GROMACS .gro file of C-alpha atoms in nm:
model
  116
    1MET     CA    1  25.396  13.735 -10.690
    2GLU     CA    2  25.725  13.600 -10.822
    3PRO     CA    3  25.765  13.223 -10.779
    4GLU     CA    4  26.085  13.056 -10.672
    5ILE     CA    5  26.182  12.799 -10.936
    6ARG     CA    6  26.381  12.518 -10.779
    7PRO     CA    7  26.452  12.148 -10.827
    8ILE     CA    8  26.176  11.908 -10.729
    9HIS     CA    9  26.252  11.684 -10.434
   10GLU     CA   10  26.106  11.340 -10.371
   11PRO     CA   11  25.870  11.466 -10.095
   12ASP     CA   12  25.716  11.708 -10.351
   13LEU     CA   13  25.590  11.430 -10.577
   14GLY     CA   14  25.255  11.371 -10.403
   15GLU     CA   15  25.162  11.739 -10.428
   16GLY     CA   16  25.298  11.751 -10.783
   17ASP     CA   17  25.071  11.462 -10.880
   18ARG     CA   18  24.772  11.629 -10.713
   19ILE     CA   19  24.832  11.957 -10.899
   20PHE     CA   20  24.886  11.770 -11.229
   21ARG     CA   21  24.547  11.599 -11.199
   22LEU     CA   22  24.366  11.906 -11.065
   23SER     CA   23  24.500  12.139 -11.332
   24PHE     CA   24  24.430  11.915 -11.632
   25GLY     CA   25  24.100  11.792 -11.488
   26THR     CA   26  23.987  12.150 -11.421
   27PHE     CA   27  24.094  12.267 -11.766
   28LEU     CA   28  23.901  11.979 -11.927
   29GLU     CA   29  23.602  12.058 -11.700
   30LEU     CA   30  23.580  11.705 -11.560
   31ALA     CA   31  23.308  11.651 -11.298
   32ASP     CA   32  23.584  11.515 -11.072
   33PRO     CA   33  23.908  11.686 -11.181
   34MET     CA   34  24.114  11.453 -10.959
   35SER     CA   35  24.007  11.157 -11.173
   36PHE     CA   36  24.218  11.285 -11.463
   37PHE     CA   37  24.430  10.999 -11.606
   38GLY     CA   38  24.302  10.745 -11.352
   39ASP     CA   39  24.588  10.551 -11.194
   40THR     CA   40  24.853  10.664 -11.443
   41ASP     CA   41  25.156  10.807 -11.263
   42TYR     CA   42  25.307  11.070 -11.492
   43ILE     CA   43  25.471  11.282 -11.224
   44ARG     CA   44  25.676  11.016 -11.046
   45THR     CA   45  25.782  10.851 -11.372
   46ARG     CA   46  25.888  11.182 -11.528
   47PHE     CA   47  26.079  11.268 -11.208
   48ARG     CA   48  26.254  10.932 -11.200
   49ALA     CA   49  26.355  10.968 -11.566
   50CYS     CA   50  26.572  11.268 -11.472
   51PRO     CA   51  26.539  11.406 -11.117
   52SER     CA   52  26.800  11.678 -11.174
   53LEU     CA   53  26.593  11.827 -11.458
   54SER     CA   54  26.262  11.837 -11.269
   55LEU     CA   55  26.143  12.184 -11.168
   56ALA     CA   56  25.909  12.308 -10.895
   57ALA     CA   57  25.743  12.647 -10.866
   58GLU     CA   58  25.695  12.765 -10.510
   59ILE     CA   59  25.522  13.069 -10.364
   60ASP     CA   60  25.546  13.151  -9.994
   61GLY     CA   61  25.669  12.798  -9.926
   62ASN     CA   62  25.380  12.637 -10.117
   63PHE     CA   63  25.438  12.406 -10.412
   64VAL     CA   64  25.220  12.553 -10.691
   65GLY     CA   65  25.348  12.400 -11.016
   66SER     CA   66  25.603  12.187 -11.192
   67ASN     CA   67  25.774  12.104 -11.518
   68PHE     CA   68  25.990  11.814 -11.629
   69ILE     CA   69  26.275  11.811 -11.878
   70ALA     CA   70  26.424  11.520 -12.070
   71ASN     CA   71  26.760  11.560 -12.241
   72TRP     CA   72  26.843  11.328 -12.533
   73GLY     CA   73  27.158  11.484 -12.669
   74SER     CA   74  27.056  11.757 -12.911
   75VAL     CA   75  26.686  11.686 -12.848
   76GLY     CA   76  26.500  11.808 -12.542
   77ILE     CA   77  26.143  11.741 -12.432
   78PHE     CA   78  25.957  11.924 -12.157
   79GLY     CA   79  25.629  11.864 -11.980
   80PRO     CA   80  25.390  11.811 -11.840
   81LEU     CA   81  25.401  12.170 -11.720
   82THR     CA   82  25.124  12.223 -11.466
   83VAL     CA   83  25.015  12.500 -11.232
   84HIS     CA   84  24.755  12.483 -10.957
   85PRO     CA   85  24.433  12.647 -11.091
   86ASP     CA   86  24.437  12.902 -10.805
   87TYR     CA   87  24.759  13.037 -10.959
   88TRP     CA   88  24.660  13.041 -11.327
   89ASP     CA   89  24.725  13.367 -11.513
   90LYS     CA   90  24.982  13.483 -11.258
   91GLY     CA   91  25.299  13.413 -11.460
   92ILE     CA   92  25.387  13.084 -11.287
   93ALA     CA   93  25.396  12.880 -11.611
   94LYS     CA   94  25.604  13.152 -11.776
   95SER     CA   95  25.857  13.138 -11.492
   96LEU     CA   96  25.878  12.759 -11.521
   97LEU     CA   97  25.915  12.783 -11.898
   98ASP     CA   98  26.180  13.058 -11.873
   99ARG     CA   99  26.392  12.836 -11.647
  100THR     CA  100  26.326  12.539 -11.877
  101MET     CA  101  26.457  12.734 -12.177
  102GLU     CA  102  26.765  12.843 -11.979
  103ILE     CA  103  26.837  12.477 -11.906
  104PHE     CA  104  26.795  12.384 -12.272
  105LYS     CA  105  27.042  12.660 -12.360
  106GLU     CA  106  27.291  12.530 -12.099
  107LEU     CA  107  27.251  12.178 -12.246
  108ARG     CA  108  27.293  12.314 -12.601
  109THR     CA  109  26.961  12.161 -12.704
  110ARG     CA  110  26.887  12.214 -13.073
  111HIS     CA  111  26.541  12.057 -13.103
  112ILE     CA  112  26.273  12.107 -12.839
  113GLY     CA  113  25.942  11.924 -12.806
  114LEU     CA  114  25.647  11.937 -12.568
  115PHE     CA  115  25.524  11.633 -12.375
  116THR     CA  116  25.175  11.675 -12.240
   0.00000   0.00000   0.00000
């Protein structure tokens, strides 16, 4: 099951936010995973910071994960990188990270950090 890695589009943001909350909330074993981070809006703000460097993972037309990249000259930051729990351990995060690292190489990024 090889995901398509593509740019995120504005209509993807609602599903991206849902997967962000579900994945972190599930990982942290919250009683209500969707309550993760309350009303904080990480996905839309990260997208708006740099829409062209926002990545979606899609399988069979379904949005299953995302990653966001910030470019500050020689410094690059990525994250949050999230994958729907139904797709954990299937290589989705690796595919997102592979494309992320390709982008950093294209941008000639020398220092890379993780935002999560």
